PDB file of C-alpha atoms in Angstrom:
ATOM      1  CA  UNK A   1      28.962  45.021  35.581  1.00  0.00           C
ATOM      2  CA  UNK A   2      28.742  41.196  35.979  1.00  0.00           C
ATOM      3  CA  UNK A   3      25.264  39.609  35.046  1.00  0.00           C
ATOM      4  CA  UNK A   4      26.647  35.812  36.263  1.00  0.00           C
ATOM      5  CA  UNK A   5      29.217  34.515  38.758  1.00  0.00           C
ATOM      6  CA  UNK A   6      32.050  33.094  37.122  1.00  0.00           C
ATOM      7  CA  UNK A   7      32.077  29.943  39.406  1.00  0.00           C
ATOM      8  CA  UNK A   8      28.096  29.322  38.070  1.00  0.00           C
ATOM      9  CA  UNK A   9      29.449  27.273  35.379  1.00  0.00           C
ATOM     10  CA  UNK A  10      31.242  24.543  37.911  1.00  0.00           C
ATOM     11  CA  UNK A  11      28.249  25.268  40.146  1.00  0.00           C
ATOM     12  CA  UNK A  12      25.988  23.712  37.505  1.00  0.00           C
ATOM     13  CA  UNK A  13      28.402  20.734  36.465  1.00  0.00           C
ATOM     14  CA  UNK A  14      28.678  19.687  39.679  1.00  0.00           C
ATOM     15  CA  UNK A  15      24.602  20.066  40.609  1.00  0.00           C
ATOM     16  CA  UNK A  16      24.705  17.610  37.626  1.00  0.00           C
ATOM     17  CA  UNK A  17      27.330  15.456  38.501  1.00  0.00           C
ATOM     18  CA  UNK A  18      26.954  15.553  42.140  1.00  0.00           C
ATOM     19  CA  UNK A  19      30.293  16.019  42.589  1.00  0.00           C
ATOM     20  CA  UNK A  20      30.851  18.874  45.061  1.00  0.00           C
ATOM     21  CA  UNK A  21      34.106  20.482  46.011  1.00  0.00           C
ATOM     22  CA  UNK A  22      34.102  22.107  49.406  1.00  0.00           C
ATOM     23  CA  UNK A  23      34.937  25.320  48.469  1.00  0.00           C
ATOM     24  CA  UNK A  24      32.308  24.804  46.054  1.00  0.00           C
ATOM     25  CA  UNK A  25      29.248  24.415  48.787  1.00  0.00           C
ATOM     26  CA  UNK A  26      30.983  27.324  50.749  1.00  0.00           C
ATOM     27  CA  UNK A  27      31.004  29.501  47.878  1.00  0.00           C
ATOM     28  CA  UNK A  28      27.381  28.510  46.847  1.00  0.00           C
ATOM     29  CA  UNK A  29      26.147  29.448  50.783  1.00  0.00           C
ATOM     30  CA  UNK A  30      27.403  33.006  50.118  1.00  0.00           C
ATOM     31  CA  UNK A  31      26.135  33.592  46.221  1.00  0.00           C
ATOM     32  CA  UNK A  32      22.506  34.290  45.950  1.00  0.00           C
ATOM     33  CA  UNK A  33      22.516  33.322  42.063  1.00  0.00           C
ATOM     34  CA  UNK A  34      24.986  29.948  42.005  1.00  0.00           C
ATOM     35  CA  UNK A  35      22.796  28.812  44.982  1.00  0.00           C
ATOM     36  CA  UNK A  36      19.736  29.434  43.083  1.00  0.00           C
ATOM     37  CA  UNK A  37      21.234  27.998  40.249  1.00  0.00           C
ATOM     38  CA  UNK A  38      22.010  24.571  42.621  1.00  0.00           C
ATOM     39  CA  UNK A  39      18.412  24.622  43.337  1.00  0.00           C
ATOM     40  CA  UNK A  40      17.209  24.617  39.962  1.00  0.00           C
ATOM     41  CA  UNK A  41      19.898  22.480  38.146  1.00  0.00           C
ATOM     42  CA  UNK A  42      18.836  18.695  38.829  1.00  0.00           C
ATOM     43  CA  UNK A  43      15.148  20.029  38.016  1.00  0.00           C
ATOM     44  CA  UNK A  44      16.522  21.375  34.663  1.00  0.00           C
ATOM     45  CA  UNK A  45      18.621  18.382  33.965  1.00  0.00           C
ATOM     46  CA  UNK A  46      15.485  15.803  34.830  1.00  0.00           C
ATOM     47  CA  UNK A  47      13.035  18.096  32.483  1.00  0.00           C
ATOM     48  CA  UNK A  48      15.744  18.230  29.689  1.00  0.00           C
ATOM     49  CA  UNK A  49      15.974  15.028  29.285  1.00  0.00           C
ATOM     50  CA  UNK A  50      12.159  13.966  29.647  1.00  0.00           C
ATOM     51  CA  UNK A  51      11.083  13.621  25.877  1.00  0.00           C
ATOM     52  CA  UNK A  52       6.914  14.376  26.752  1.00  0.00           C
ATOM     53  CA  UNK A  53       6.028  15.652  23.420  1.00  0.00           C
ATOM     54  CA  UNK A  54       2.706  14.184  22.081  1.00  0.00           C
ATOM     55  CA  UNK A  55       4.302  13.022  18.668  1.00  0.00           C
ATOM     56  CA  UNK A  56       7.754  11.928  18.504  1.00  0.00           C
ATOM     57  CA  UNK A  57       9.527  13.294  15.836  1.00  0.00           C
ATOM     58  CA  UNK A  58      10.332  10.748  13.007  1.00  0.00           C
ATOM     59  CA  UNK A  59      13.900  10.140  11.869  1.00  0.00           C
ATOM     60  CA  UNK A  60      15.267  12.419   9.750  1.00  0.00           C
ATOM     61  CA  UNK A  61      16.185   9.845   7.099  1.00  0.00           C
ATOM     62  CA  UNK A  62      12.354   9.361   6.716  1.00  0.00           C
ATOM     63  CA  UNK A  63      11.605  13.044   6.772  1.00  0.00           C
ATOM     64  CA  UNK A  64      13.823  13.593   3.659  1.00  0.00           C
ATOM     65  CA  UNK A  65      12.592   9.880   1.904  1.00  0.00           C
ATOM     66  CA  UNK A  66       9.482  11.598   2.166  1.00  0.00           C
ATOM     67  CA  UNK A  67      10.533  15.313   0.734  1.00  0.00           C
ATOM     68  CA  UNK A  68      11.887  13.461  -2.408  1.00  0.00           C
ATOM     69  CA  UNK A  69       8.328  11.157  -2.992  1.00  0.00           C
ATOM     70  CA  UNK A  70       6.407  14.671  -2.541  1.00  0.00           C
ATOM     71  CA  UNK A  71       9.073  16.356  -4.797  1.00  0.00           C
ATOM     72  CA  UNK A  72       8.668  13.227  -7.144  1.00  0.00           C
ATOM     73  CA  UNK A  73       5.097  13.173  -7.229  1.00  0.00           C
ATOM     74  CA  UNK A  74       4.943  17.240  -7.665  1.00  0.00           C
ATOM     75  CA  UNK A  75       6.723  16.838 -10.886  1.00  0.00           C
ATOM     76  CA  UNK A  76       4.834  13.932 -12.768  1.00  0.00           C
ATOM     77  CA  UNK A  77       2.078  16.460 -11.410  1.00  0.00           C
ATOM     78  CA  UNK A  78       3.673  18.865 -13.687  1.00  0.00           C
ATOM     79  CA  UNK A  79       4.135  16.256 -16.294  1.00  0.00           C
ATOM     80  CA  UNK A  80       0.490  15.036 -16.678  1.00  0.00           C
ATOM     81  CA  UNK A  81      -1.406  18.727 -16.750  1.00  0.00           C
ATOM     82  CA  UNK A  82      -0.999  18.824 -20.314  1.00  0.00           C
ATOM     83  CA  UNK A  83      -2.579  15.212 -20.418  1.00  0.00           C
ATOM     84  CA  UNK A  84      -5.365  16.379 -18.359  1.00  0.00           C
ATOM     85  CA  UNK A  85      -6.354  19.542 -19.785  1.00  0.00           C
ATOM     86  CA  UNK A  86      -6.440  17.656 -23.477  1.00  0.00           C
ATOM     87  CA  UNK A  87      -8.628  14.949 -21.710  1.00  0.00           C
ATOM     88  CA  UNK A  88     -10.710  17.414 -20.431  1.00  0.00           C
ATOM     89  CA  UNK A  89     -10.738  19.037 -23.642  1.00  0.00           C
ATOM     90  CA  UNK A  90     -11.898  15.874 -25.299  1.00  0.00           C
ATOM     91  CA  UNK A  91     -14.441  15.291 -22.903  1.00  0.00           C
ATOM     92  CA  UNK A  92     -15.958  18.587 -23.800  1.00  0.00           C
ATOM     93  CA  UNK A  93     -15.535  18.205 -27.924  1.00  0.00           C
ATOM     94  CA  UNK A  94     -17.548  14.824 -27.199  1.00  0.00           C
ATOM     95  CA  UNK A  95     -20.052  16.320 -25.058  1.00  0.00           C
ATOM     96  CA  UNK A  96     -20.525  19.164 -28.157  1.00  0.00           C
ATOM     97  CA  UNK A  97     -20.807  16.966 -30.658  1.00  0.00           C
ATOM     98  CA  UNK A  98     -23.752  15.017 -28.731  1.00  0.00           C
ATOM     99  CA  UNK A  99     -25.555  18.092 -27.936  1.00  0.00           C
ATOM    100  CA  UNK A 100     -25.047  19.542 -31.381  1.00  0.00           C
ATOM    101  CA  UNK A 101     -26.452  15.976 -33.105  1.00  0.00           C
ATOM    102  CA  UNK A 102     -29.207  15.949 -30.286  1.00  0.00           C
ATOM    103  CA  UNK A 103     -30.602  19.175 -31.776  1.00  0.00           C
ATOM    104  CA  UNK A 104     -29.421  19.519 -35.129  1.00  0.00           C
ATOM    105  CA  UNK A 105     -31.625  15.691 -35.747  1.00  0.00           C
ATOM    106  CA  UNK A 106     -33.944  15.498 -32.892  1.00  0.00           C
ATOM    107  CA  UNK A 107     -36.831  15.009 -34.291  1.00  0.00           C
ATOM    108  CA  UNK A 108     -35.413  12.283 -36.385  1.00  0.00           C
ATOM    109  CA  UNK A 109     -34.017  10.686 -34.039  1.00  0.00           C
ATOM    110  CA  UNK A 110     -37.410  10.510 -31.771  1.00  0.00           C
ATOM    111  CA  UNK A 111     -39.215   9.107 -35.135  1.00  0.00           C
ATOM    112  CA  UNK A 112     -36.054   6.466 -35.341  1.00  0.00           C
ATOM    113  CA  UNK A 113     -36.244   5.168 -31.589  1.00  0.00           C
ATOM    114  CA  UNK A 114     -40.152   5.104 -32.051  1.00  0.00           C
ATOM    115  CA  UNK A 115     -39.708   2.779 -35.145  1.00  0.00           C
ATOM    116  CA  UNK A 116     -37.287   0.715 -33.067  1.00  0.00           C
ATOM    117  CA  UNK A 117     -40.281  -0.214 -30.526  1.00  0.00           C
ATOM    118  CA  UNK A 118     -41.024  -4.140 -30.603  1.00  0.00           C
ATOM    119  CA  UNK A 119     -44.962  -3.154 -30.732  1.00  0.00           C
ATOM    120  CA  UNK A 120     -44.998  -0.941 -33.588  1.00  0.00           C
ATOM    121  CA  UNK A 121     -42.450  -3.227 -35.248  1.00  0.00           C
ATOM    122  CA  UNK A 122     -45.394  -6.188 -35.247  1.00  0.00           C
ATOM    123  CA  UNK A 123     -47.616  -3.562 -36.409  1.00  0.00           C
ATOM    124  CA  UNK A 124     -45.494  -2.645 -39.385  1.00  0.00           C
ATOM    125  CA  UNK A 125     -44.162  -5.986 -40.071  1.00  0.00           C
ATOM    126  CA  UNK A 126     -46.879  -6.102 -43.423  1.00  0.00           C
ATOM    127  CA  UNK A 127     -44.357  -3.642 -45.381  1.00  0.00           C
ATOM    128  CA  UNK A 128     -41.627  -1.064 -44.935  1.00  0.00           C
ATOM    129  CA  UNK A 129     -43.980   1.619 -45.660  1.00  0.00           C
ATOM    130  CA  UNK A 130     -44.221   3.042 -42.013  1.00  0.00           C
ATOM    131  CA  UNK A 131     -40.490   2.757 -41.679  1.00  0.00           C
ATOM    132  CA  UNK A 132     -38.482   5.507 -40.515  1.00  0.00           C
ATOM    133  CA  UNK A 133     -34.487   5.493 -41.475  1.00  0.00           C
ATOM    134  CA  UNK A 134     -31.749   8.038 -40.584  1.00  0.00           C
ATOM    135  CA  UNK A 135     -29.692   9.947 -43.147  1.00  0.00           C
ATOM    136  CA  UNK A 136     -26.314   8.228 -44.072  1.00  0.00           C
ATOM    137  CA  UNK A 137     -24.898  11.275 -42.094  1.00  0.00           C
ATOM    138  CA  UNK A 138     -26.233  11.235 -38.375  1.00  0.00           C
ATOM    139  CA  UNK A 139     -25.755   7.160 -38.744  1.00  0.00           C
ATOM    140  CA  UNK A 140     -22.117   7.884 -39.326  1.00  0.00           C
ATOM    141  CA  UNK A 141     -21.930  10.519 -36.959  1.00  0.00           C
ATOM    142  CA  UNK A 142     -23.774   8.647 -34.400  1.00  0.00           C
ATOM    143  CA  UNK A 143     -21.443   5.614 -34.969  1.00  0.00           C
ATOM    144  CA  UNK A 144     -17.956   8.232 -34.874  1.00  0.00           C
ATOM    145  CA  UNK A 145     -19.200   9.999 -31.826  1.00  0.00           C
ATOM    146  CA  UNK A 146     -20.386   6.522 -29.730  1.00  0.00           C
ATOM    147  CA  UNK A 147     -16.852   4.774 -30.837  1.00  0.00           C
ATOM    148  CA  UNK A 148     -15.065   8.433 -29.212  1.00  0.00           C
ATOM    149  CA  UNK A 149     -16.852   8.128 -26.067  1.00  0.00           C
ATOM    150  CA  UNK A 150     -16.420   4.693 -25.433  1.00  0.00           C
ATOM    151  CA  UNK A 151     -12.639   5.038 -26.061  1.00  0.00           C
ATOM    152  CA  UNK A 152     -12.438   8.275 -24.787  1.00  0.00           C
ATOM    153  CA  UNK A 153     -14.342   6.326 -21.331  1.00  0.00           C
ATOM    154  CA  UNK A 154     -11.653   3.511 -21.622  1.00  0.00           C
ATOM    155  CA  UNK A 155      -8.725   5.457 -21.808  1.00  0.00           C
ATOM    156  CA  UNK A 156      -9.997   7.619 -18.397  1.00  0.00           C
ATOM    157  CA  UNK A 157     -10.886   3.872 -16.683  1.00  0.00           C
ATOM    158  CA  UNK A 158      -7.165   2.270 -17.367  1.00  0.00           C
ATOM    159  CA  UNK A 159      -5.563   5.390 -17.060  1.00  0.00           C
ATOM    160  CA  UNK A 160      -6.114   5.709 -13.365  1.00  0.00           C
ATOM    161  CA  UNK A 161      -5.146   1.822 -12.561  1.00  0.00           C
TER     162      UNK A 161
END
């Protein structure tokens, strides 16, 4: 059993080309499917070549330019997670070592910033009776963990320019 006519193959080429034999159109007046397939072939041939999409496919030159920038930019990805996780890691040491001087010295460091107010340094101006200082310690701890943040802030500023 046959599913085509063997002469549907010239009966297309020349629907395209418009260049008909005469024993072409005879044979297409007596074939249900080549004549059916003369009716439909300029309509195919117009709608094949009509390029309607909404978006135009880019070139494929650009298509692989931009596989290699994504493939590129996965692996310095890949590079910088260790530099992330110890920056992340060093933000949260830092933010420790605040909370752990912030309690361990709080109340000396409330009696410290009240001695640092300009009104009660007029009043106590006569002597440094009144005065309040901070153990040799928390200064230098104070002083290490102020320096880390700041550079520790720098670092995370020109790091992303």
């Amino acid at each position: 059993m046959i599913d085509t006519c063997p002469f549907e193959p010239n009966v297309l080429h020349a629907a395209e080309s418009g260049s008909w034999s005469e024993a072409l159109r005879a044979h297409t007046r007596s074939c249900e499917d080549c004549a059916a397939a003369a009716d439909v072939a300029s309509w195919m041939s117009d709608f094949a070549s009509r390029d309607d999409r909404e978006h135009i496919l880019p070139d494929p030159s650009v298509l692989w330019l931009k596989a290699q920038l994504l493939g590129s930019s996965a692996a310095v990805e890949r590079a910088a997670l260790p530099i992330t996780r110890s920056l992340i890691a060093a933000y949260l040491i830092i933010a420790a070592g605040w909370a752990t001087l912030v309690t361990w010295k709080w109340s000396a460091l409330v009696a410290w910033m009240n001695a640092l107010n300009p009104g009660r340094l007029v009043a106590n101006s006569a002597g440094p009776s009144g005065a309040t200082t901070l153990s040799m310690t928390v200064l230098v701890t104070l002083v290490l963990l102020a320096s880390a943040t700041v550079m520790l802030a720098f670092h995370t500023i020109l790091a992303e320019e």
